[in-house]
CSV table of C-alpha atoms in Angstrom, one decimal:
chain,number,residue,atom,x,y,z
A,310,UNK,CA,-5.9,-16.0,-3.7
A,311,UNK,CA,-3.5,-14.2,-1.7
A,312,UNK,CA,-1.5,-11.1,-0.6
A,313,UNK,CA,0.9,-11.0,1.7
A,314,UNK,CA,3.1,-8.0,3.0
A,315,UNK,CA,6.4,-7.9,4.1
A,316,UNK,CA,9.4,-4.8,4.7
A,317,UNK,CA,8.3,-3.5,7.6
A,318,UNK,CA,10.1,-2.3,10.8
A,319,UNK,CA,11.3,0.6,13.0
A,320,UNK,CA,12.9,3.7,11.5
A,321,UNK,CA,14.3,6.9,12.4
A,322,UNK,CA,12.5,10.3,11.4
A,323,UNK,CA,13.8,10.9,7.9
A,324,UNK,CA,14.9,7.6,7.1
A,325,UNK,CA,13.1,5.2,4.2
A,326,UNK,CA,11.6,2.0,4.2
A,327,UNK,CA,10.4,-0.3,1.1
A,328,UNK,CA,7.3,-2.3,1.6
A,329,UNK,CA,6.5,-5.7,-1.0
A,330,UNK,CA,3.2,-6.8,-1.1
A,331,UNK,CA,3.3,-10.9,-2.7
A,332,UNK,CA,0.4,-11.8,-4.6
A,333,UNK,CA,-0.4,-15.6,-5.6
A,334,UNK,CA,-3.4,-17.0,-7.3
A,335,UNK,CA,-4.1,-13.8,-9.2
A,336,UNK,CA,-2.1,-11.5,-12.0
A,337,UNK,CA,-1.2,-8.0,-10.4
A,338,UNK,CA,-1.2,-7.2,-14.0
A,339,UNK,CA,-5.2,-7.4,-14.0
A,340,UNK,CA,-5.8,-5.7,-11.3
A,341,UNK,CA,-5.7,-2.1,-9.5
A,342,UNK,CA,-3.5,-2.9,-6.1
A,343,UNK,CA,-3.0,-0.2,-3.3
A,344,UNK,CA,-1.6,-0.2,0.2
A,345,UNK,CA,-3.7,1.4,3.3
A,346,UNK,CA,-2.9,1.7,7.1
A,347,UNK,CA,-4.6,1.9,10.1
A,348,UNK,CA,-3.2,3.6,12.8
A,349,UNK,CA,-3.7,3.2,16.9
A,350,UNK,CA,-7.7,4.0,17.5
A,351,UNK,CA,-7.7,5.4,13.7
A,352,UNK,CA,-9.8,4.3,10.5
A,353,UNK,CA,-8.0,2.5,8.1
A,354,UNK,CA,-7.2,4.7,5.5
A,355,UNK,CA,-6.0,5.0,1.7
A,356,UNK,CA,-2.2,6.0,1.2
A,357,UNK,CA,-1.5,5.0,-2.9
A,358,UNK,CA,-2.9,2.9,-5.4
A,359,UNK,CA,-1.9,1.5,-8.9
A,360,UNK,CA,-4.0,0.6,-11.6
A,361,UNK,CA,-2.3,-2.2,-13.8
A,362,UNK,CA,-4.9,-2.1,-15.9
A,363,UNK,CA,-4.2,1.8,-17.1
A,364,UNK,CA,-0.9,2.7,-15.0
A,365,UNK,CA,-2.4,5.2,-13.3
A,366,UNK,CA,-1.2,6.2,-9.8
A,367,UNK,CA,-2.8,8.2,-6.8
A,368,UNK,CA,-1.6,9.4,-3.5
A,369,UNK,CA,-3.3,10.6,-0.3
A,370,UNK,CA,-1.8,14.0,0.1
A,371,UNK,CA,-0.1,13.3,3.4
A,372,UNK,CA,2.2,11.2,1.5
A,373,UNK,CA,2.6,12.7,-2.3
A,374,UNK,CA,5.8,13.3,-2.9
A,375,UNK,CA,7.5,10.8,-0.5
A,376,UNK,CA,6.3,7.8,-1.3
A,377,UNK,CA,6.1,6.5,-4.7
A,378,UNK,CA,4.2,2.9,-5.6
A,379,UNK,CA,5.3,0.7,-8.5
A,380,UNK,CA,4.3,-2.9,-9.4
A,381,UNK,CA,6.5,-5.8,-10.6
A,382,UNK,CA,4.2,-7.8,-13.1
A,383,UNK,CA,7.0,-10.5,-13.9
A,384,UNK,CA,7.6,-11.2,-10.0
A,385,UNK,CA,3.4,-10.5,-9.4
A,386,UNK,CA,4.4,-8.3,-6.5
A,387,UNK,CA,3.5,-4.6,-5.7
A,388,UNK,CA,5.9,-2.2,-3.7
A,389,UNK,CA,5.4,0.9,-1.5
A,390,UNK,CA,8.5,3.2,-1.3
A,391,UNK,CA,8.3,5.0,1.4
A,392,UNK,CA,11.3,7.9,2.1
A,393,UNK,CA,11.2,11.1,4.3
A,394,UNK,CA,9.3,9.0,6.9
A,395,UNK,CA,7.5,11.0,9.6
A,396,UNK,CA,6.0,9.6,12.9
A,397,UNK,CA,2.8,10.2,12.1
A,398,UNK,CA,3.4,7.6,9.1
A,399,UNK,CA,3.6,5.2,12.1
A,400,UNK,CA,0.4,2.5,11.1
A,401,UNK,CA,0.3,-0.7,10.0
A,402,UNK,CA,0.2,-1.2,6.6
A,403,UNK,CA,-2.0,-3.4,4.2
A,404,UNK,CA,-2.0,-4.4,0.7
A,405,UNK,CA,-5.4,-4.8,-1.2
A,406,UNK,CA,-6.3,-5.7,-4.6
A,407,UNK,CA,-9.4,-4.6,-7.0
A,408,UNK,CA,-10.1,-0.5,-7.3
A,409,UNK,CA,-13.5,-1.0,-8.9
A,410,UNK,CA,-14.9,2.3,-7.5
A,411,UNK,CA,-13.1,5.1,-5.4
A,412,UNK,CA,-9.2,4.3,-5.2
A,413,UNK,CA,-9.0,5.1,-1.1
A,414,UNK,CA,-12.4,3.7,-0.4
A,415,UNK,CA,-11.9,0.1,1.5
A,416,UNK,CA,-15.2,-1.0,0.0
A,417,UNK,CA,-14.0,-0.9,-3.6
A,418,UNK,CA,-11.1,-3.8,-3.2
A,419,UNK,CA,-12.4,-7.4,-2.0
A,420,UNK,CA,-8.5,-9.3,-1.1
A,421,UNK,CA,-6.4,-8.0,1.7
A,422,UNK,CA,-3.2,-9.0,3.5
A,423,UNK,CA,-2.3,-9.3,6.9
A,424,UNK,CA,-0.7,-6.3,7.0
A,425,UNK,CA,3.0,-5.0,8.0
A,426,UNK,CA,4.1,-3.0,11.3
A,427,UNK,CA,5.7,0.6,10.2
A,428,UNK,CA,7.0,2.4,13.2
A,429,UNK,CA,8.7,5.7,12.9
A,430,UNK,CA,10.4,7.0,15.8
A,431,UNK,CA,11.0,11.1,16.4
């Protein structure tokens, strides 16, 4: 069981990026998967989630409206859009599966990636 993340990089203020999150040994499709980041000398902390299950969506609300999630059941991948990037978007970025409590608490998923470098420069 797996996740691994990968479409990070280094931006421009205002510019978009499109992170994938790969699963294997597991369905997406039975799952709730969302992405958090952690920042320099920051908590890790919730940015969207998707619940294959129902098709619900959530956002933190530093990011509504400028990053949309979607998940790819055929391909068993989940992606982060991210557009209208900001510095302070600047974190790395991790994919997690499960949602069985609170969407942005860490505690409620159990399978985590490595994680991807987003860097947004002003």
């Amino acid at each position: 069981v797996q996740l691994v993340e990968s479409g990070g990089g280094l931006v421009q203020a205002g510019g978009s990026l499109k992170l994938s999150c790969q699963a294997s040994g597991f369905s997406v499709a039975d799952y709730a998967v969302a992405w958090f980041r952690q920042a320099p000398g920051k908590g890790r902390e919730g940015v969207s989630c998707i619940n294959n299950r129902d098709g619900s969506t959530y956002y933190a609300q530093s990011v509504k409206g400028r990053f949309t999630i979607s998940s790819d059941n055929v391909k068993n991948m989940a992606i982060l859009q991210m557009t209208s990037l900001k510095p302070e978007d600047t974190a790395i970025y991790y994919c997690t599966r499960g949602g069985w409590g609170a969407w942005y608490a860490t505690n409620s998923y159990d399978i985590w990636g490595r994680g991807t470098q987003v860097t947004v420069s002003s």
